[in-house]
């Protein structure tokens, strides 16, 4: 299977990403920009959504026009940090249902620890987009995708703001069919497995905690 990583390099996405990387950007602006970037990424991600032709009547005449075919979509943020991306995406896809997977990365072992799962009942028939700003070792993303598969999901994409090759390789090893969409592939990981240069701890910057 071809490994698919899509780097969304639209200038507006790249410009906003630069601002959130800056350590002087505070939580309010950080949150707003993560939200805006998520909207722009959702626009790019949905480029291949299926359309159907419907007949409508404009004030002038009848016509055949295009409409989304109604494929069911689900957004699944990995909490906490993934929550910051949800509103930006549902602004573009308001009919999407939102599931939640709670995971945190144990700072010592780096293992993803699951603490919450709440999903739409019909995830088997949905196109699912798992969202999290950071793809570092890939442990959290891979565990979240596995949690969805264990419950019957078959159609899954992963969307993040920043990835590193290690995380991409981890997803592709565990879940070779999953497409990854990111705004950047950064240099690598530091000795605490934070992304270099990255933008620090996404959850802490979104929610103002330490
Ligand atoms: O690829 P990985 O090495 O697993 O790291 C990435 C994970 O780390 C962060 O979450 P964190 O554990 O800090 O939880 P939080 O969102 O609650 O802050 C981030 O939001 C990802 O979920
Ligand atoms: O750089 C990183 C790596 C994991 N999680 C984060 O929030 N930031
Ligand atoms: Mg965190």
PDB file of C-alpha atoms and ligand atoms in Angstrom:
ATOM      1  CA  UNK A   1       0.000   0.000   0.000  1.00  0.00           C
ATOM      2  CA  UNK A   2       1.273   3.499  -0.861  1.00  0.00           C
ATOM      3  CA  UNK A   3       2.075   5.484   2.261  1.00  0.00           C
ATOM      4  CA  UNK A   4       0.168   8.749   2.029  1.00  0.00           C
ATOM      5  CA  UNK A   5       1.213  11.870   3.864  1.00  0.00           C
ATOM      6  CA  UNK A   6      -0.305  15.134   2.695  1.00  0.00           C
ATOM      7  CA  UNK A   7       1.475  18.331   3.729  1.00  0.00           C
ATOM      8  CA  UNK A   8      -1.084  21.133   3.503  1.00  0.00           C
ATOM      9  CA  UNK A   9       1.148  24.001   2.445  1.00  0.00           C
ATOM     10  CA  UNK A  10      -1.451  26.679   1.713  1.00  0.00           C
ATOM     11  CA  UNK A  11       0.173  30.072   2.508  1.00  0.00           C
ATOM     12  CA  UNK A  12      -2.541  31.034   5.015  1.00  0.00           C
ATOM     13  CA  UNK A  13      -2.018  27.795   6.930  1.00  0.00           C
ATOM     14  CA  UNK A  14       1.770  28.260   6.934  1.00  0.00           C
ATOM     15  CA  UNK A  15       1.521  31.909   8.028  1.00  0.00           C
ATOM     16  CA  UNK A  16      -0.779  31.114  10.952  1.00  0.00           C
ATOM     17  CA  UNK A  17       1.359  28.131  11.947  1.00  0.00           C
ATOM     18  CA  UNK A  18       4.382  30.422  12.245  1.00  0.00           C
ATOM     19  CA  UNK A  19       2.486  32.669  14.667  1.00  0.00           C
ATOM     20  CA  UNK A  20       1.445  29.792  16.937  1.00  0.00           C
ATOM     21  CA  UNK A  21       4.994  28.432  16.995  1.00  0.00           C
ATOM     22  CA  UNK A  22       6.170  31.733  18.558  1.00  0.00           C
ATOM     23  CA  UNK A  23       6.570  31.325  22.325  1.00  0.00           C
ATOM     24  CA  UNK A  24       5.272  34.882  22.819  1.00  0.00           C
ATOM     25  CA  UNK A  25       1.849  34.016  21.378  1.00  0.00           C
ATOM     26  CA  UNK A  26      -0.575  33.797  24.320  1.00  0.00           C
ATOM     27  CA  UNK A  27      -3.460  31.348  24.882  1.00  0.00           C
ATOM     28  CA  UNK A  28      -6.186  33.580  23.388  1.00  0.00           C
ATOM     29  CA  UNK A  29      -4.413  34.113  20.064  1.00  0.00           C
ATOM     30  CA  UNK A  30      -3.108  30.536  20.099  1.00  0.00           C
ATOM     31  CA  UNK A  31      -6.643  29.122  20.441  1.00  0.00           C
ATOM     32  CA  UNK A  32      -8.039  31.415  17.763  1.00  0.00           C
ATOM     33  CA  UNK A  33      -5.314  30.496  15.306  1.00  0.00           C
ATOM     34  CA  UNK A  34      -5.565  26.751  15.934  1.00  0.00           C
ATOM     35  CA  UNK A  35      -9.277  27.158  15.224  1.00  0.00           C
ATOM     36  CA  UNK A  36      -8.628  29.080  11.985  1.00  0.00           C
ATOM     37  CA  UNK A  37      -5.937  26.663  10.792  1.00  0.00           C
ATOM     38  CA  UNK A  38      -8.309  23.768  11.450  1.00  0.00           C
ATOM     39  CA  UNK A  39     -10.955  25.390   9.248  1.00  0.00           C
ATOM     40  CA  UNK A  40      -8.440  25.860   6.435  1.00  0.00           C
ATOM     41  CA  UNK A  41      -7.177  22.300   6.793  1.00  0.00           C
ATOM     42  CA  UNK A  42     -10.738  20.943   6.757  1.00  0.00           C
ATOM     43  CA  UNK A  43     -11.269  22.778   3.470  1.00  0.00           C
ATOM     44  CA  UNK A  44      -8.230  21.056   1.938  1.00  0.00           C
ATOM     45  CA  UNK A  45      -9.037  17.671   3.478  1.00  0.00           C
ATOM     46  CA  UNK A  46     -12.539  17.576   2.040  1.00  0.00           C
ATOM     47  CA  UNK A  47     -11.374  18.293  -1.510  1.00  0.00           C
ATOM     48  CA  UNK A  48     -12.437  14.814  -2.706  1.00  0.00           C
ATOM     49  CA  UNK A  49     -15.818  14.531  -0.990  1.00  0.00           C
ATOM     50  CA  UNK A  50     -18.352  12.938  -3.312  1.00  0.00           C
ATOM     51  CA  UNK A  51     -20.967  15.149  -4.955  1.00  0.00           C
ATOM     52  CA  UNK A  52     -24.377  14.271  -6.329  1.00  0.00           C
ATOM     53  CA  UNK A  53     -26.460  16.108  -8.881  1.00  0.00           C
ATOM     54  CA  UNK A  54     -29.786  17.460  -7.708  1.00  0.00           C
ATOM     55  CA  UNK A  55     -32.426  19.469  -9.522  1.00  0.00           C
ATOM     56  CA  UNK A  56     -33.232  22.852  -8.032  1.00  0.00           C
ATOM     57  CA  UNK A  57     -34.986  25.960  -9.198  1.00  0.00           C
ATOM     58  CA  UNK A  58     -33.223  29.329  -9.104  1.00  0.00           C
ATOM     59  CA  UNK A  59     -35.366  32.483  -9.327  1.00  0.00           C
ATOM     60  CA  UNK A  60     -34.611  32.336 -13.068  1.00  0.00           C
ATOM     61  CA  UNK A  61     -34.952  28.642 -14.072  1.00  0.00           C
ATOM     62  CA  UNK A  62     -34.578  24.965 -13.183  1.00  0.00           C
ATOM     63  CA  UNK A  63     -31.073  23.547 -13.164  1.00  0.00           C
ATOM     64  CA  UNK A  64     -29.057  20.473 -12.227  1.00  0.00           C
ATOM     65  CA  UNK A  65     -26.672  21.490  -9.458  1.00  0.00           C
ATOM     66  CA  UNK A  66     -24.091  19.769  -7.270  1.00  0.00           C
ATOM     67  CA  UNK A  67     -24.588  18.920  -3.634  1.00  0.00           C
ATOM     68  CA  UNK A  68     -22.611  16.810  -1.177  1.00  0.00           C
ATOM     69  CA  UNK A  69     -23.655  13.185  -1.573  1.00  0.00           C
ATOM     70  CA  UNK A  70     -24.399  12.962   2.124  1.00  0.00           C
ATOM     71  CA  UNK A  71     -21.601  10.626   3.150  1.00  0.00           C
ATOM     72  CA  UNK A  72     -21.527  10.518   6.910  1.00  0.00           C
ATOM     73  CA  UNK A  73     -18.519  12.097   8.568  1.00  0.00           C
ATOM     74  CA  UNK A  74     -17.228  11.883  12.133  1.00  0.00           C
ATOM     75  CA  UNK A  75     -14.630  14.087  13.798  1.00  0.00           C
ATOM     76  CA  UNK A  76     -12.747  12.418  16.632  1.00  0.00           C
ATOM     77  CA  UNK A  77     -10.509  14.734  18.675  1.00  0.00           C
ATOM     78  CA  UNK A  78      -7.889  13.167  20.908  1.00  0.00           C
ATOM     79  CA  UNK A  79      -8.346  15.021  24.193  1.00  0.00           C
ATOM     80  CA  UNK A  80      -7.264  17.315  25.409  1.00  0.00           C
ATOM     81  CA  UNK A  81      -5.410  19.152  22.697  1.00  0.00           C
ATOM     82  CA  UNK A  82      -7.519  17.812  19.815  1.00  0.00           C
ATOM     83  CA  UNK A  83     -10.509  19.686  21.245  1.00  0.00           C
ATOM     84  CA  UNK A  84      -8.931  22.918  20.029  1.00  0.00           C
ATOM     85  CA  UNK A  85      -9.424  21.796  16.421  1.00  0.00           C
ATOM     86  CA  UNK A  86     -13.068  20.683  16.567  1.00  0.00           C
ATOM     87  CA  UNK A  87     -14.975  23.954  16.099  1.00  0.00           C
ATOM     88  CA  UNK A  88     -12.752  24.964  13.200  1.00  0.00           C
ATOM     89  CA  UNK A  89     -13.633  21.739  11.390  1.00  0.00           C
ATOM     90  CA  UNK A  90     -17.337  21.596  12.199  1.00  0.00           C
ATOM     91  CA  UNK A  91     -17.622  25.162  10.902  1.00  0.00           C
ATOM     92  CA  UNK A  92     -16.847  23.641   7.470  1.00  0.00           C
ATOM     93  CA  UNK A  93     -18.701  20.340   8.007  1.00  0.00           C
ATOM     94  CA  UNK A  94     -21.609  21.187  10.328  1.00  0.00           C
ATOM     95  CA  UNK A  95     -23.341  17.825   9.868  1.00  0.00           C
ATOM     96  CA  UNK A  96     -20.353  15.879  11.191  1.00  0.00           C
ATOM     97  CA  UNK A  97     -20.846  14.036  14.459  1.00  0.00           C
ATOM     98  CA  UNK A  98     -18.123  14.431  17.059  1.00  0.00           C
ATOM     99  CA  UNK A  99     -16.717  11.509  19.051  1.00  0.00           C
ATOM    100  CA  UNK A 100     -14.145  11.900  21.825  1.00  0.00           C
ATOM    101  CA  UNK A 101     -11.128   9.828  22.797  1.00  0.00           C
ATOM    102  CA  UNK A 102      -9.312  10.806  25.988  1.00  0.00           C
ATOM    103  CA  UNK A 103      -5.628   9.881  26.005  1.00  0.00           C
ATOM    104  CA  UNK A 104      -2.586  11.293  27.675  1.00  0.00           C
ATOM    105  CA  UNK A 105       1.011  10.434  27.058  1.00  0.00           C
ATOM    106  CA  UNK A 106       2.673   9.135  30.224  1.00  0.00           C
ATOM    107  CA  UNK A 107       5.684  11.462  30.577  1.00  0.00           C
ATOM    108  CA  UNK A 108       7.976   8.601  31.740  1.00  0.00           C
ATOM    109  CA  UNK A 109       6.998   5.695  29.503  1.00  0.00           C
ATOM    110  CA  UNK A 110       5.531   7.830  26.643  1.00  0.00           C
ATOM    111  CA  UNK A 111       2.756   5.199  26.458  1.00  0.00           C
ATOM    112  CA  UNK A 112      -0.724   6.506  25.594  1.00  0.00           C
ATOM    113  CA  UNK A 113      -3.095   6.028  28.534  1.00  0.00           C
ATOM    114  CA  UNK A 114      -6.800   5.907  27.617  1.00  0.00           C
ATOM    115  CA  UNK A 115      -9.249   7.562  30.027  1.00  0.00           C
ATOM    116  CA  UNK A 116     -12.379   8.281  27.968  1.00  0.00           C
ATOM    117  CA  UNK A 117     -14.125   7.045  24.826  1.00  0.00           C
ATOM    118  CA  UNK A 118     -17.485   8.322  23.562  1.00  0.00           C
ATOM    119  CA  UNK A 119     -18.295   7.769  19.887  1.00  0.00           C
ATOM    120  CA  UNK A 120     -21.250   8.001  17.503  1.00  0.00           C
ATOM    121  CA  UNK A 121     -23.057   4.640  17.493  1.00  0.00           C
ATOM    122  CA  UNK A 122     -22.688   4.252  13.726  1.00  0.00           C
ATOM    123  CA  UNK A 123     -18.907   4.724  13.321  1.00  0.00           C
ATOM    124  CA  UNK A 124     -18.752   1.694  10.984  1.00  0.00           C
ATOM    125  CA  UNK A 125     -20.502   3.707   8.277  1.00  0.00           C
ATOM    126  CA  UNK A 126     -18.724   7.009   8.850  1.00  0.00           C
ATOM    127  CA  UNK A 127     -15.668   8.569   7.327  1.00  0.00           C
ATOM    128  CA  UNK A 128     -13.716   9.397  10.501  1.00  0.00           C
ATOM    129  CA  UNK A 129     -11.171  12.172  10.908  1.00  0.00           C
ATOM    130  CA  UNK A 130      -9.029  11.769  14.024  1.00  0.00           C
ATOM    131  CA  UNK A 131      -7.620  15.153  15.049  1.00  0.00           C
ATOM    132  CA  UNK A 132      -4.761  16.133  17.353  1.00  0.00           C
ATOM    133  CA  UNK A 133      -2.384  19.082  16.908  1.00  0.00           C
ATOM    134  CA  UNK A 134       0.755  16.976  17.516  1.00  0.00           C
ATOM    135  CA  UNK A 135       2.015  13.711  16.020  1.00  0.00           C
ATOM    136  CA  UNK A 136       5.215  13.024  17.981  1.00  0.00           C
ATOM    137  CA  UNK A 137       6.127   9.383  18.728  1.00  0.00           C
ATOM    138  CA  UNK A 138       2.780   8.413  17.232  1.00  0.00           C
ATOM    139  CA  UNK A 139       1.760   6.418  20.305  1.00  0.00           C
ATOM    140  CA  UNK A 140      -1.357   8.495  20.995  1.00  0.00           C
ATOM    141  CA  UNK A 141      -2.564   8.637  17.388  1.00  0.00           C
ATOM    142  CA  UNK A 142      -1.965   4.933  16.840  1.00  0.00           C
ATOM    143  CA  UNK A 143      -3.823   4.036  20.059  1.00  0.00           C
ATOM    144  CA  UNK A 144      -6.744   6.300  19.120  1.00  0.00           C
ATOM    145  CA  UNK A 145      -7.008   4.759  15.656  1.00  0.00           C
ATOM    146  CA  UNK A 146      -6.871   1.274  17.203  1.00  0.00           C
ATOM    147  CA  UNK A 147      -9.634   2.234  19.656  1.00  0.00           C
ATOM    148  CA  UNK A 148     -11.813   3.191  16.665  1.00  0.00           C
ATOM    149  CA  UNK A 149     -10.993   0.023  14.740  1.00  0.00           C
ATOM    150  CA  UNK A 150     -11.770  -2.116  17.808  1.00  0.00           C
ATOM    151  CA  UNK A 151     -15.257  -0.606  17.691  1.00  0.00           C
ATOM    152  CA  UNK A 152     -15.755  -1.317  13.985  1.00  0.00           C
ATOM    153  CA  UNK A 153     -14.423   1.794  12.203  1.00  0.00           C
ATOM    154  CA  UNK A 154     -12.967   1.109   8.750  1.00  0.00           C
ATOM    155  CA  UNK A 155     -12.535   4.506   7.107  1.00  0.00           C
ATOM    156  CA  UNK A 156     -10.105   6.685   9.071  1.00  0.00           C
ATOM    157  CA  UNK A 157      -7.936   9.730   8.314  1.00  0.00           C
ATOM    158  CA  UNK A 158      -5.559  11.484  10.710  1.00  0.00           C
ATOM    159  CA  UNK A 159      -5.226  15.278  10.809  1.00  0.00           C
ATOM    160  CA  UNK A 160      -2.584  17.166  12.797  1.00  0.00           C
ATOM    161  CA  UNK A 161      -0.832  20.525  12.705  1.00  0.00           C
ATOM    162  CA  UNK A 162       2.717  19.263  13.150  1.00  0.00           C
ATOM    163  CA  UNK A 163       4.119  15.780  12.583  1.00  0.00           C
ATOM    164  CA  UNK A 164       7.569  14.211  12.703  1.00  0.00           C
ATOM    165  CA  UNK A 165       8.742  11.272  10.611  1.00  0.00           C
ATOM    166  CA  UNK A 166       8.846   8.959  13.639  1.00  0.00           C
ATOM    167  CA  UNK A 167       5.124   9.477  14.272  1.00  0.00           C
ATOM    168  CA  UNK A 168       4.275   9.104  10.599  1.00  0.00           C
ATOM    169  CA  UNK A 169       6.214   5.810  10.477  1.00  0.00           C
ATOM    170  CA  UNK A 170       4.461   4.595  13.651  1.00  0.00           C
ATOM    171  CA  UNK A 171       0.994   5.202  12.178  1.00  0.00           C
ATOM    172  CA  UNK A 172       1.954   3.637   8.877  1.00  0.00           C
ATOM    173  CA  UNK A 173       3.404   0.574  10.609  1.00  0.00           C
ATOM    174  CA  UNK A 174       0.296   0.015  12.746  1.00  0.00           C
ATOM    175  CA  UNK A 175      -2.336   1.360  10.335  1.00  0.00           C
ATOM    176  CA  UNK A 176      -0.950   1.411   6.775  1.00  0.00           C
ATOM    177  CA  UNK A 177      -4.305   2.363   5.254  1.00  0.00           C
ATOM    178  CA  UNK A 178      -4.637   5.632   7.179  1.00  0.00           C
ATOM    179  CA  UNK A 179      -3.903   8.866   5.300  1.00  0.00           C
ATOM    180  CA  UNK A 180      -2.122  11.573   7.310  1.00  0.00           C
ATOM    181  CA  UNK A 181      -2.721  15.287   6.773  1.00  0.00           C
ATOM    182  CA  UNK A 182      -0.360  17.776   8.404  1.00  0.00           C
ATOM    183  CA  UNK A 183       0.728  21.390   7.990  1.00  0.00           C
ATOM    184  CA  UNK A 184       4.386  20.560   8.659  1.00  0.00           C
ATOM    185  CA  UNK A 185       6.849  17.714   9.047  1.00  0.00           C
ATOM    186  CA  UNK A 186       9.300  19.000  11.645  1.00  0.00           C
ATOM    187  CA  UNK A 187      12.909  18.003  12.333  1.00  0.00           C
ATOM    188  CA  UNK A 188      12.450  15.383  15.049  1.00  0.00           C
ATOM    189  CA  UNK A 189      12.004  14.815  18.779  1.00  0.00           C
ATOM    190  CA  UNK A 190      14.018  16.042  21.770  1.00  0.00           C
ATOM    191  CA  UNK A 191      15.027  13.863  24.736  1.00  0.00           C
ATOM    192  CA  UNK A 192      11.531  14.288  26.239  1.00  0.00           C
ATOM    193  CA  UNK A 193       9.939  13.404  22.901  1.00  0.00           C
ATOM    194  CA  UNK A 194       8.721  16.936  22.293  1.00  0.00           C
ATOM    195  CA  UNK A 195       8.695  18.000  18.665  1.00  0.00           C
ATOM    196  CA  UNK A 196      11.666  20.132  17.522  1.00  0.00           C
ATOM    197  CA  UNK A 197      11.088  22.974  16.806  1.00  0.00           C
ATOM    198  CA  UNK A 198       7.332  22.303  17.241  1.00  0.00           C
ATOM    199  CA  UNK A 199       5.378  24.678  19.440  1.00  0.00           C
ATOM    200  CA  UNK A 200       5.705  23.110  22.885  1.00  0.00           C
ATOM    201  CA  UNK A 201       2.893  21.360  24.721  1.00  0.00           C
ATOM    202  CA  UNK A 202      -0.238  21.892  22.640  1.00  0.00           C
ATOM    203  CA  UNK A 203      -2.690  21.157  25.472  1.00  0.00           C
ATOM    204  CA  UNK A 204      -0.901  23.465  27.901  1.00  0.00           C
ATOM    205  CA  UNK A 205      -0.790  26.305  25.377  1.00  0.00           C
ATOM    206  CA  UNK A 206      -4.463  25.890  24.456  1.00  0.00           C
ATOM    207  CA  UNK A 207      -5.755  25.681  27.980  1.00  0.00           C
ATOM    208  CA  UNK A 208      -3.174  27.729  29.886  1.00  0.00           C
ATOM    209  CA  UNK A 209      -2.124  24.917  32.235  1.00  0.00           C
ATOM    210  CA  UNK A 210       1.333  23.514  33.005  1.00  0.00           C
TER     211      UNK A 210
HETATM  212  O1  LIG B   1       2.685  11.194  19.416  1.00  0.00           O
HETATM  213  P1  LIG B   1       2.800  11.143  20.909  1.00  0.00           P
HETATM  214  O2  LIG B   1       4.227  10.897  21.356  1.00  0.00           O
HETATM  215  O3  LIG B   1       1.844  10.176  21.541  1.00  0.00           O
HETATM  216  O4  LIG B   1       2.496  12.603  21.454  1.00  0.00           O
HETATM  217  C1  LIG B   1       1.436  13.371  21.002  1.00  0.00           C
HETATM  218  C2  LIG B   1       0.394  13.518  22.065  1.00  0.00           C
HETATM  219  O5  LIG B   1       0.884  14.329  23.131  1.00  0.00           O
HETATM  220  C3  LIG B   1      -0.035  15.403  23.358  1.00  0.00           C
HETATM  221  O6  LIG B   1      -1.012  15.067  24.262  1.00  0.00           O
HETATM  222  P2  LIG B   1      -0.728  15.008  25.847  1.00  0.00           P
HETATM  223  O7  LIG B   1      -0.287  13.639  26.270  1.00  0.00           O
HETATM  224  O8  LIG B   1       0.186  16.123  26.227  1.00  0.00           O
HETATM  225  O9  LIG B   1      -2.159  15.204  26.462  1.00  0.00           O
HETATM  226  P3  LIG B   1      -3.022  16.550  26.539  1.00  0.00           P
HETATM  227  O10 LIG B   1      -3.574  16.790  25.166  1.00  0.00           O
HETATM  228  O11 LIG B   1      -4.053  16.242  27.545  1.00  0.00           O
HETATM  229  O12 LIG B   1      -2.095  17.663  26.969  1.00  0.00           O
HETATM  230  C4  LIG B   1      -0.618  15.636  21.985  1.00  0.00           C
HETATM  231  O13 LIG B   1      -1.792  16.400  22.009  1.00  0.00           O
HETATM  232  C5  LIG B   1      -0.804  14.243  21.469  1.00  0.00           C
HETATM  233  O14 LIG B   1      -2.012  13.636  21.886  1.00  0.00           O
HETATM  234  O1  LIG B   2       5.872  18.527  21.053  1.00  0.00           O
HETATM  235  C1  LIG B   2       4.930  17.905  21.568  1.00  0.00           C
HETATM  236  C2  LIG B   2       4.920  16.500  21.643  1.00  0.00           C
HETATM  237  C3  LIG B   2       3.857  15.881  22.205  1.00  0.00           C
HETATM  238  N1  LIG B   2       2.842  16.625  22.678  1.00  0.00           N
HETATM  239  C4  LIG B   2       2.832  17.979  22.600  1.00  0.00           C
HETATM  240  O2  LIG B   2       1.879  18.623  23.049  1.00  0.00           O
HETATM  241  N2  LIG B   2       3.882  18.582  22.048  1.00  0.00           N
HETATM  242 MG1  LIG B   3      -0.221  17.935  26.637  1.00  0.00          MG
END
